Coordinates of N, CA and C in Angstrom, one line a residue:
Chain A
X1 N 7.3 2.4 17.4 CA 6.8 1.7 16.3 C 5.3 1.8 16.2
X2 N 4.7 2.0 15.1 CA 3.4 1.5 15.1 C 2.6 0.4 14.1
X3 N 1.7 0.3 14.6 CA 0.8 -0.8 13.4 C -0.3 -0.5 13.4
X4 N -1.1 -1.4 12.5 CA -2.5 -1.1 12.1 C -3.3 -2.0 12.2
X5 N -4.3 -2.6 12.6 CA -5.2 -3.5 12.8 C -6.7 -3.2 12.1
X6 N -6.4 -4.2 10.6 CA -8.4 -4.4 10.3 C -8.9 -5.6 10.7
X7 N -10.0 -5.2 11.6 CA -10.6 -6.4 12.0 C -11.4 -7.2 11.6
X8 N -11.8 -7.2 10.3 CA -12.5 -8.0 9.0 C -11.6 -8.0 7.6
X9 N -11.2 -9.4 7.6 CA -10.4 -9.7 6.8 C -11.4 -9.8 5.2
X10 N -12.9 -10.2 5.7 CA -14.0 -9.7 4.3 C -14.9 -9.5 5.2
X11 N -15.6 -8.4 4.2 CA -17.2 -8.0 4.8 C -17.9 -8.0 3.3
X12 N -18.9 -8.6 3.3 CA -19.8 -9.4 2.5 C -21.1 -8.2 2.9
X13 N -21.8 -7.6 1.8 CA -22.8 -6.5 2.0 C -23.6 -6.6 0.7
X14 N -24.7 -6.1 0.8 CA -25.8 -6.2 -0.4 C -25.7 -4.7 -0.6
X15 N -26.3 -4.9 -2.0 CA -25.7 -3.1 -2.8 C -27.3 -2.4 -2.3
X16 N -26.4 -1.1 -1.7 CA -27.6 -0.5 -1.1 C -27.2 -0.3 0.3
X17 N -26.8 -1.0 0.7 CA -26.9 -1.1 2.2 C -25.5 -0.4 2.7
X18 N -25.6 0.2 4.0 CA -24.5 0.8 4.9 C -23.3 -0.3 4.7
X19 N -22.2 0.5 4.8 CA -20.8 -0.5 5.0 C -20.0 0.6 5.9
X20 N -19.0 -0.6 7.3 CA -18.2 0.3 8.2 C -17.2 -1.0 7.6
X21 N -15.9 0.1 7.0 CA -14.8 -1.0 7.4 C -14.2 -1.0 8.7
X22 N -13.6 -1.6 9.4 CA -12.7 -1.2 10.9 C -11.4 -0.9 10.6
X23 N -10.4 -0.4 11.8 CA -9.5 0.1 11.0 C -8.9 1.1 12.9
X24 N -8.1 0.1 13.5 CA -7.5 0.3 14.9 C -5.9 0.0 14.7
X25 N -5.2 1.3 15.3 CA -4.0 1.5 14.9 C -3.3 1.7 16.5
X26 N -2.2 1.6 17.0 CA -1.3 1.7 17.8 C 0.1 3.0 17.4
X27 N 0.3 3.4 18.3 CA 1.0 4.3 18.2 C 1.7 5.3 19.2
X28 N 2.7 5.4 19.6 CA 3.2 6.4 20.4 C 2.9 7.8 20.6
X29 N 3.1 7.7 19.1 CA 2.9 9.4 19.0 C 1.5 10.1 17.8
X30 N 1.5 10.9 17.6 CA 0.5 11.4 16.9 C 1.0 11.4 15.1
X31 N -0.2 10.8 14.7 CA -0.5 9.7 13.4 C -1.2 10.7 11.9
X32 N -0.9 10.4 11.0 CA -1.2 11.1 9.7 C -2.0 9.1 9.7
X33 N -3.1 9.5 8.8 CA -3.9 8.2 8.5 C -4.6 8.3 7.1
X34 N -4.4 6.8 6.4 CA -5.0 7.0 5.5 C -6.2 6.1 4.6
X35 N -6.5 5.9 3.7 CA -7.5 4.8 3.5 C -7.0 4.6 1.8
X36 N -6.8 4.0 1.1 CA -6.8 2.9 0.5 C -7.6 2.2 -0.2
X37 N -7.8 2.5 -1.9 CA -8.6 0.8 -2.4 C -7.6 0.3 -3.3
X38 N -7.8 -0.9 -3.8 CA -7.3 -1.8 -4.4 C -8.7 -2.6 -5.7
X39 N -8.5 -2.4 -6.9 CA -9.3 -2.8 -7.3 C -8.5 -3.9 -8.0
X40 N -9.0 -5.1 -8.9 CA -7.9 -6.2 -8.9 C -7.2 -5.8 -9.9
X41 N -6.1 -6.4 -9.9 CA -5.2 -6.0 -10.7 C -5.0 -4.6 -11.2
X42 N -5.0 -3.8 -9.9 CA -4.7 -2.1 -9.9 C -3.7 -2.4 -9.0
X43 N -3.1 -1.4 -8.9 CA -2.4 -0.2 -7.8 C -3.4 0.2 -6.9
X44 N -2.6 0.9 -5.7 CA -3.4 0.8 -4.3 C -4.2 2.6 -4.9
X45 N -4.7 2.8 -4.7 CA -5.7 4.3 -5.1 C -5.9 4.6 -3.4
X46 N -5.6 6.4 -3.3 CA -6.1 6.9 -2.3 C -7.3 7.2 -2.0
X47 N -7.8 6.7 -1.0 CA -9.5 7.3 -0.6 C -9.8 8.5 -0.2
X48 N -9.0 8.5 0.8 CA -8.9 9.9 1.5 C -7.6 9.8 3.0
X49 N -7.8 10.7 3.4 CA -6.8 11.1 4.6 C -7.0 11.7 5.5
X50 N -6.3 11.9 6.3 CA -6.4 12.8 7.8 C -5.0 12.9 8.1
X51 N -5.2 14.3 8.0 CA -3.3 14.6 8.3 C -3.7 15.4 9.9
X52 N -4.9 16.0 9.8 CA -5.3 17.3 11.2 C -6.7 18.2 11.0
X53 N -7.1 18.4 12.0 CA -8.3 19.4 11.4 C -9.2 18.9 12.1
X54 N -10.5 18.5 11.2 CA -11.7 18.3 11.3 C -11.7 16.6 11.0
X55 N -12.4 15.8 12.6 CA -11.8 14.5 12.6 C -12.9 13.9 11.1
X56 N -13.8 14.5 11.3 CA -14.7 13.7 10.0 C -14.0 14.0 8.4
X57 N -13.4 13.0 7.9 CA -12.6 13.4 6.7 C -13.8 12.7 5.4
X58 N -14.1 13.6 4.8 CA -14.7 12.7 3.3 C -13.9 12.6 2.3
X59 N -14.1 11.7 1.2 CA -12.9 11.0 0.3 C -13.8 11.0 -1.2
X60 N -13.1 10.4 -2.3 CA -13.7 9.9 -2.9 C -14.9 8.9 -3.2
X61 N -16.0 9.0 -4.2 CA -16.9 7.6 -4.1 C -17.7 7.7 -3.0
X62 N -18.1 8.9 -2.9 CA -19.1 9.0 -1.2 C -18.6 8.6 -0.2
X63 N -17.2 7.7 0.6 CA -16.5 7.2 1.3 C -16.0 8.2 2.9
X64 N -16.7 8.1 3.9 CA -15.8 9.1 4.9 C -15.4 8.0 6.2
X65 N -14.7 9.1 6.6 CA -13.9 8.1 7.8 C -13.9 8.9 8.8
X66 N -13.9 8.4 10.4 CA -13.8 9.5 11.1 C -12.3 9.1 12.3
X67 N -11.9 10.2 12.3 CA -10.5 9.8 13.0 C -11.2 9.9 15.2
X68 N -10.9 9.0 15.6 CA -11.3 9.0 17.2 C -9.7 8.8 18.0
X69 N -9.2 9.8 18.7 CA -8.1 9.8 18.9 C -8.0 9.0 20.7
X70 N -9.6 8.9 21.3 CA -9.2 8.0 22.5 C -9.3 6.6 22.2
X71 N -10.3 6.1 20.6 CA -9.9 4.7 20.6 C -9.0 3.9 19.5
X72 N -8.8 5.5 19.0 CA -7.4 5.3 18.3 C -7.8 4.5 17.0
X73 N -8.9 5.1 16.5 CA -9.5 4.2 15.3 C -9.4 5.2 14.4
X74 N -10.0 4.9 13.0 CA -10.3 5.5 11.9 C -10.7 4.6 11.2
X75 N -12.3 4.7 11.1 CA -13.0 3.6 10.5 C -13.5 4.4 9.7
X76 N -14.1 3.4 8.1 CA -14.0 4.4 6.9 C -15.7 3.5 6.7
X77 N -16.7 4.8 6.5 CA -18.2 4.1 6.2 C -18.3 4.7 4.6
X78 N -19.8 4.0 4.1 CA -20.1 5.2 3.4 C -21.4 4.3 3.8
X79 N -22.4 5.5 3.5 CA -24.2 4.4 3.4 C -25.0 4.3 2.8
X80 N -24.5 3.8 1.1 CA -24.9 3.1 0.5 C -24.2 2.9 -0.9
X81 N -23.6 1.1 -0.8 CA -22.6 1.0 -1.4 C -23.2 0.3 -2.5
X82 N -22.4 0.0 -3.7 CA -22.8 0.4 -5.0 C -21.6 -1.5 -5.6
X83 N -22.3 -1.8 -6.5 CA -21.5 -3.4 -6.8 C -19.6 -2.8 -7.2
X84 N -19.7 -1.7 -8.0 CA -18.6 -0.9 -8.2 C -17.5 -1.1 -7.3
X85 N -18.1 -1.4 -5.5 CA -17.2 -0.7 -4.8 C -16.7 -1.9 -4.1
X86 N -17.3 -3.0 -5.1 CA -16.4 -4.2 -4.3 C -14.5 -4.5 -5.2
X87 N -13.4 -4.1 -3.7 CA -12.5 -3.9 -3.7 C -11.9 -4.7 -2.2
X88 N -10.6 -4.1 -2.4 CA -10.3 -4.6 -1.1 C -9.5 -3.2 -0.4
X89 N -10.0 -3.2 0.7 CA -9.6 -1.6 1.4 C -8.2 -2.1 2.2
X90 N -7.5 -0.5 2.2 CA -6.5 -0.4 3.1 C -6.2 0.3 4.2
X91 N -6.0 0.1 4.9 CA -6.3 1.4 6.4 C -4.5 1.5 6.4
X92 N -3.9 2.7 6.4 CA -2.3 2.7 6.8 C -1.9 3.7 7.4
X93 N -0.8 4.4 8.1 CA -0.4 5.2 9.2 C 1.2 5.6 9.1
X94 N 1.2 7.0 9.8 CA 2.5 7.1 9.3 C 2.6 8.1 10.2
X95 N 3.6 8.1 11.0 CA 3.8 8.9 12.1 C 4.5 10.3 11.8
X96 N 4.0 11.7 12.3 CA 4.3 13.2 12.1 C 5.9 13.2 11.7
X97 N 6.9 12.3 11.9 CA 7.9 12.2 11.1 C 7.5 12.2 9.5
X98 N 6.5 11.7 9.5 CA 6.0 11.5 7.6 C 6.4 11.2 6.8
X99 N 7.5 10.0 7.1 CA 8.2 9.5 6.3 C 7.3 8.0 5.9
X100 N 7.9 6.7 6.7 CA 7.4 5.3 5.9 C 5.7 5.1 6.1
X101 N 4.8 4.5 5.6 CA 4.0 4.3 5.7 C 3.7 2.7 6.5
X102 N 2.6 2.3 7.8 CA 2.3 1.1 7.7 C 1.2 0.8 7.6
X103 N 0.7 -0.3 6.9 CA -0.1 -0.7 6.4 C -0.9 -2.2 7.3
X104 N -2.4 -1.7 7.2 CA -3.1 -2.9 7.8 C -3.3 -4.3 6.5
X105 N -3.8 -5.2 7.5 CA -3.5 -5.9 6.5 C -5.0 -6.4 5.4
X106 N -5.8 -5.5 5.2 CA -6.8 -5.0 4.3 C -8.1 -5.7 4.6
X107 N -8.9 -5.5 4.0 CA -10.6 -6.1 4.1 C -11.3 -6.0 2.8
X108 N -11.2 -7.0 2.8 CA -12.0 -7.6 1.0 C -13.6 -7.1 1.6
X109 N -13.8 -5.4 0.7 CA -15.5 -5.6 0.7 C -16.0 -6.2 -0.6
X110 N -17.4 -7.3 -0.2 CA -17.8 -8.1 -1.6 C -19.3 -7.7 -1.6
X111 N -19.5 -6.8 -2.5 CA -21.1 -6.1 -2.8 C -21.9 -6.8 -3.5
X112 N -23.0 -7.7 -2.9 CA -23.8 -8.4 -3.8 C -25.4 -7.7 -4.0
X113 N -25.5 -8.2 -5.4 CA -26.8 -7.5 -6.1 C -27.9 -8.3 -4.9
Chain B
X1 N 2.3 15.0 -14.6 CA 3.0 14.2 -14.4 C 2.2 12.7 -14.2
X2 N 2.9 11.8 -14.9 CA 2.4 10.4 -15.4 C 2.1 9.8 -14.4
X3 N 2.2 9.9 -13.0 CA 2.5 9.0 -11.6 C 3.7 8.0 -11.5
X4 N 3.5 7.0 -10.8 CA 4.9 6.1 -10.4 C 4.8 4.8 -11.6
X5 N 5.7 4.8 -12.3 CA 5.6 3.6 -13.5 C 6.3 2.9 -13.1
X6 N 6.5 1.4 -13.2 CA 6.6 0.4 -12.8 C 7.2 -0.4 -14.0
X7 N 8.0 -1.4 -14.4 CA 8.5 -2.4 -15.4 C 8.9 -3.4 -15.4
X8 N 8.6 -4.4 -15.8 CA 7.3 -4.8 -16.5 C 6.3 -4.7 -16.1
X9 N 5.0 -4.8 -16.4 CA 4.1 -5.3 -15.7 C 3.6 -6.8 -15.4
X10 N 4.4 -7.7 -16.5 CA 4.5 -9.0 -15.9 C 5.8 -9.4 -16.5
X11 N 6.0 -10.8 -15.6 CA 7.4 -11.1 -15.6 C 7.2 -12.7 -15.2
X12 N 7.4 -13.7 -16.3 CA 7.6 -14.9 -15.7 C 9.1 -15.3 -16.2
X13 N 9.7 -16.0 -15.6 CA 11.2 -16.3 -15.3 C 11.3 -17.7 -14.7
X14 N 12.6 -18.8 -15.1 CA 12.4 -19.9 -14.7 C 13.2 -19.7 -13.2
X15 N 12.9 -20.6 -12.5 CA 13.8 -20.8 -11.1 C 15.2 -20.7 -11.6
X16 N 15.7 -19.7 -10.7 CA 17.5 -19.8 -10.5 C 17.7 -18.4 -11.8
X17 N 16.9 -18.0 -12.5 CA 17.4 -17.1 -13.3 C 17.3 -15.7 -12.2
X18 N 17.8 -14.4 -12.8 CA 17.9 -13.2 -12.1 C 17.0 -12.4 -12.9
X19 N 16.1 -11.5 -11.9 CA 15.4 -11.0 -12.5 C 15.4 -9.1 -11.5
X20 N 14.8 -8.2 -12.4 CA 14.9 -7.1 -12.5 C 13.7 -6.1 -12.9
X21 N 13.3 -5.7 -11.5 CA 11.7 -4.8 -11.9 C 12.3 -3.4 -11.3
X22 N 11.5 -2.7 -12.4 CA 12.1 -0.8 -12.6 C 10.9 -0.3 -11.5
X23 N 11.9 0.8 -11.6 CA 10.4 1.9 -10.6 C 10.9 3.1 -11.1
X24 N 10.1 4.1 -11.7 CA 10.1 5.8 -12.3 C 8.9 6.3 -11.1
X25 N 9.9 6.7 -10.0 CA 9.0 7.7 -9.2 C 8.4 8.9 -9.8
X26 N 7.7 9.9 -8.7 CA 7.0 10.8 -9.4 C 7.6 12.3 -9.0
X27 N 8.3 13.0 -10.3 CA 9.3 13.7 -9.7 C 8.7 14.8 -9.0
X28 N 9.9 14.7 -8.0 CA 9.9 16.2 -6.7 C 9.9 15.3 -5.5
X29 N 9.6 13.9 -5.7 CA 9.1 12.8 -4.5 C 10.6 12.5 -4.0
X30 N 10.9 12.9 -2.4 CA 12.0 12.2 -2.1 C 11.8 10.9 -0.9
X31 N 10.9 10.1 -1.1 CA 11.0 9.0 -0.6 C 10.3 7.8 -1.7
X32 N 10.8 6.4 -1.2 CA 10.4 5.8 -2.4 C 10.3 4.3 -1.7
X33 N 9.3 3.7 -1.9 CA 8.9 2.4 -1.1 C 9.1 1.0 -2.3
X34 N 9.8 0.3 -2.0 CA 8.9 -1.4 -2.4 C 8.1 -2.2 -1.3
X35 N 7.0 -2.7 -1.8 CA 6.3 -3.5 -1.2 C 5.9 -4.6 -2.1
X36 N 5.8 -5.7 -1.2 CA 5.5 -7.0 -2.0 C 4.3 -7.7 -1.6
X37 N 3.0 -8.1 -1.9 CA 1.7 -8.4 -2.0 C 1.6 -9.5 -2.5
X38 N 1.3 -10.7 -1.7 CA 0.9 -12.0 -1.9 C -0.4 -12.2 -1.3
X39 N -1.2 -13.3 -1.3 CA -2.0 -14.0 -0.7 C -2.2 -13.9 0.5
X40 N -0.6 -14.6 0.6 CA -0.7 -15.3 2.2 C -0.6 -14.5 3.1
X41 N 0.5 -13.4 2.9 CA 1.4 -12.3 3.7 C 0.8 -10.9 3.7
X42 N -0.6 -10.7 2.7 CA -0.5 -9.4 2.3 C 0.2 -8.5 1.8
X43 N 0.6 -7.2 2.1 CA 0.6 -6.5 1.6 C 2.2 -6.0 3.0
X44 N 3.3 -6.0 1.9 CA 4.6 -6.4 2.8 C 5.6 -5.0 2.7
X45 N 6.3 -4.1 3.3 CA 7.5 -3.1 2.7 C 8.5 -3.9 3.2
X46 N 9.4 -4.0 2.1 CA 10.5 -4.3 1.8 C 11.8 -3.4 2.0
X47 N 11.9 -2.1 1.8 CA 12.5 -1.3 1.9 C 12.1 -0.1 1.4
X48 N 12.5 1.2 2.0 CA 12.3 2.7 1.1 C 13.8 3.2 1.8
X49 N 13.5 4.1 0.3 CA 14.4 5.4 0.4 C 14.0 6.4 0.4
X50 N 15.5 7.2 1.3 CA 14.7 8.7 1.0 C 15.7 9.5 0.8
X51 N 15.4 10.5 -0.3 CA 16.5 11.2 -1.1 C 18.3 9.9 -1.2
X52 N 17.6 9.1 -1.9 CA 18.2 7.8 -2.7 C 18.8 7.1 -1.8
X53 N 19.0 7.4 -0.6 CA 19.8 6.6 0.3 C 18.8 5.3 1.0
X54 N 18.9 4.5 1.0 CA 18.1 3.6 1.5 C 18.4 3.5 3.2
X55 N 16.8 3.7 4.1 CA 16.5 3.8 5.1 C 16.5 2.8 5.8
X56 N 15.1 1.9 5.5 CA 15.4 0.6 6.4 C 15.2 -0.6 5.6
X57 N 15.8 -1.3 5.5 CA 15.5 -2.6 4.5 C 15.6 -3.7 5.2
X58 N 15.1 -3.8 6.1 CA 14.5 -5.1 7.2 C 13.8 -5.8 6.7
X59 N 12.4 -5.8 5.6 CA 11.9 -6.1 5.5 C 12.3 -6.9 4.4
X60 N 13.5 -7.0 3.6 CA 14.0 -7.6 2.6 C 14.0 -8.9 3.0
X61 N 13.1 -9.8 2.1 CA 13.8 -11.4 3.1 C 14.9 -12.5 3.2
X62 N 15.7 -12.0 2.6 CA 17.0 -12.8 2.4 C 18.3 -11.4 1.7
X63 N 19.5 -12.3 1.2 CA 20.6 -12.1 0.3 C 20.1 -11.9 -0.8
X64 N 19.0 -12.7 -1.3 CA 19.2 -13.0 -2.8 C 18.0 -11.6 -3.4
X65 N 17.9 -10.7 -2.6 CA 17.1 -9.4 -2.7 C 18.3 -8.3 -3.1
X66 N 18.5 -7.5 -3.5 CA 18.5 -6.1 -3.5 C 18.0 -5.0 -4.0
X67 N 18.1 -3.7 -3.4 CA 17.3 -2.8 -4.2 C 18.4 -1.9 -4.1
X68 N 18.7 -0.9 -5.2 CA 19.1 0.5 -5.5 C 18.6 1.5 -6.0
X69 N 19.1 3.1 -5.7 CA 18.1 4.1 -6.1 C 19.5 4.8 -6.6
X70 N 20.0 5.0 -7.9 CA 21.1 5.4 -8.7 C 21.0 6.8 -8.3
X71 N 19.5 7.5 -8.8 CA 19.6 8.6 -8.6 C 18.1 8.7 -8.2
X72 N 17.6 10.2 -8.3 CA 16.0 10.9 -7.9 C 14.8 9.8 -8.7
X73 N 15.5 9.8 -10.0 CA 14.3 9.3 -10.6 C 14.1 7.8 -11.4
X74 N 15.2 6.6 -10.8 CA 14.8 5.7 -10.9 C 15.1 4.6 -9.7
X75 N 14.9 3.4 -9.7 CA 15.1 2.6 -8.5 C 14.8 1.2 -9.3
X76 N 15.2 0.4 -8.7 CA 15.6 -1.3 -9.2 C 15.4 -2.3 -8.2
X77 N 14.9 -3.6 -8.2 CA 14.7 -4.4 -7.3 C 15.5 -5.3 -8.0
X78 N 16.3 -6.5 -7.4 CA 16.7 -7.4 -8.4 C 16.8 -8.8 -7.5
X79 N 16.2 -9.5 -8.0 CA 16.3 -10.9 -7.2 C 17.3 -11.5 -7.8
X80 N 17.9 -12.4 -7.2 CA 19.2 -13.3 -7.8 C 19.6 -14.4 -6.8
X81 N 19.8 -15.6 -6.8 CA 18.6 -16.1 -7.9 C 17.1 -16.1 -7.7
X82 N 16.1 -16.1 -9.0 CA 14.9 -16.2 -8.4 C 14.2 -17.9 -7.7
X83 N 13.1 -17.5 -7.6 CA 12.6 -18.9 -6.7 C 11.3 -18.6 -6.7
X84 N 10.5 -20.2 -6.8 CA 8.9 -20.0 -6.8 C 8.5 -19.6 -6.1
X85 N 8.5 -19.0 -4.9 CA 8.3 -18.5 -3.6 C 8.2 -17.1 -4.1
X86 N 9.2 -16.2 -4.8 CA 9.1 -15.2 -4.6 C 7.9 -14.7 -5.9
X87 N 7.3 -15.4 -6.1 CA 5.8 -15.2 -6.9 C 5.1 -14.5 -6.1
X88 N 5.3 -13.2 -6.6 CA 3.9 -12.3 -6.2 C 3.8 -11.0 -7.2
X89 N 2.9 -9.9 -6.5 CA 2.9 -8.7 -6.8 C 3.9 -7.7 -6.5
X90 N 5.2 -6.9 -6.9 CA 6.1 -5.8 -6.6 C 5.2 -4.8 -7.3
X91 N 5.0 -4.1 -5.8 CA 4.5 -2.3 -6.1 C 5.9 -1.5 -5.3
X92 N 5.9 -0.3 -6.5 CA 6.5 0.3 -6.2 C 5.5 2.2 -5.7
X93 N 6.3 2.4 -4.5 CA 5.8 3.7 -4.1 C 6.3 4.9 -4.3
X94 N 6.0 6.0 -3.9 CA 6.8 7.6 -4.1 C 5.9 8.4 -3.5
X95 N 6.6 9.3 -2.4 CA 5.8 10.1 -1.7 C 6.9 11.1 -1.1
X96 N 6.1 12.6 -1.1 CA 6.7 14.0 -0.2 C 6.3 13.3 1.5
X97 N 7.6 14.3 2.2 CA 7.0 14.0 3.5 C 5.9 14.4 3.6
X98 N 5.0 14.1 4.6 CA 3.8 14.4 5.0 C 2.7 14.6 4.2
X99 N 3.1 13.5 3.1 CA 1.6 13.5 1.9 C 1.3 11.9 2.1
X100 N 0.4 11.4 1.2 CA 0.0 9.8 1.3 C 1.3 9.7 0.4
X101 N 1.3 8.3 0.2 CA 2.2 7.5 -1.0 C 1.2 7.5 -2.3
X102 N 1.8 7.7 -3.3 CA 1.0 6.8 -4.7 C 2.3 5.4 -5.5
X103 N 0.8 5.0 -5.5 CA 1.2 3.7 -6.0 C 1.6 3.4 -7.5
X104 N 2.5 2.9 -8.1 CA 2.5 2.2 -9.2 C 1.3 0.8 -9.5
X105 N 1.4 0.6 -11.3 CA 0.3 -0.6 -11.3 C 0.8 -1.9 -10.5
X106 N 2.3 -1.8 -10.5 CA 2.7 -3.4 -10.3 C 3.2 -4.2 -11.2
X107 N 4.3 -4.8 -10.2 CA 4.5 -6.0 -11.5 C 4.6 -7.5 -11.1
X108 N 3.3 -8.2 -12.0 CA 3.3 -9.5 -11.7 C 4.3 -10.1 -11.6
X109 N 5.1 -11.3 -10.5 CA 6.2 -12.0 -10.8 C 5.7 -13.0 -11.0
X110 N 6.2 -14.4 -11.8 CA 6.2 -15.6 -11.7 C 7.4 -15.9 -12.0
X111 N 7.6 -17.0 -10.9 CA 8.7 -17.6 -11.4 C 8.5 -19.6 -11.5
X112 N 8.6 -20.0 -12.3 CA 8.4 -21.4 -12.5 C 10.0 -22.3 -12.3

């Protein structure tokens, strides 16, 4: 089984400035990862992914994430965020089977002017 | 192709009636998710299928849930009866192995 853990349920940031969401996952086996926004009253939109390759993945909206397979994170930055980009993020995982998806339980970023 | 459409997008219904939200996956997709998104619980799967057979639906929370996938290209959730509790958001998903999921908009539930 796996899961996902974000460890800021909101992160509160001024426009301009760097933003890390967190984003620590458990797992047996080796993991496809993905990131997630939610703008209100949307559907979840893809940021970007990491299926293999090159652990530094960039996404839409200036957004990259980097996959660390000893602490088993995939934390998604960008450095410098825009009022636009206040959403709430998803970090989710899905194991080389590639079937169900799990899903962390998200981080409201709130960008103030 | 249009992505994963969803129906209605809102739905209020009084307590104890039965209610019924669509899902038009995105064809060629043979897996297919409900998830349910409240407040309190976040962001919850309910069940998926894959190539229409339904996989794991553990996450269903009672009897008064089901879901079916008739064929490739539609799927149905149906509560019976409903109840103010089950007030939230139903997203519906669709995804190839080894791709991300895409999401439908959703459909508001209320139930009063």
């Amino acid at each position: 089984a796996q899961s996902v853990t974000q460890l800021d349920s909101q992160v509160p940031v001024f426009e301009e400035a760097p933003v890390e969401l967190r984003c620590n996952y458990s797992s047996s086996v080796s993991v496809y990862l993905f990131w997630y926004v939610q703008y209100p009253n949307q559907g979840l939109q893809l940021l970007l992914k990491y299926l293999s390759g090159s652990t530094l993945v960039k996404g839409i909206n200036g957004f990259e994430a980097e996959f660390n397979k000893s602490q088993t994170s995939f934390h998604l930055r960008k450095p410098s965020v825009h009022i636009s980009d206040t959403a709430e993020y998803f970090c989710a995982v899905s194991d080389h089977a590639g079937n169900m998806l799990t899903f962390g339980g998200g981080t409201r970023l709130m960008v103030k002017p | 192709d249009a992505g994963v459409i969803q129906s209605p997008r809102h739905e209020v219904t009084e307590m104890g009636q039965e209610v019924t939200l669509r899902c038009k996956p995105i064809s060629g997709h043979d897996y297919l998710f409900w998830y349910r998104q409240t407040m309190m619980r976040g962001l919850e799967l309910l069940i998926y299928f894959n190539n229409n057979v339904p996989i794991d639906d553990s996450g269903m929370p009672e009897d008064r849930f089901s879901a079916k996938m008739p064929n490739a290209s539609f799927s149905t959730l149906k509560i019976q009866p409903s109840e103010p509790r089950d007030s939230a958001v139903y997203f519906c998903a669709s995804k190839e192995r080894y791709t991300e999921a895409f999401f439908g908009q959703g459909t508001r539930l209320t139930v009063v």
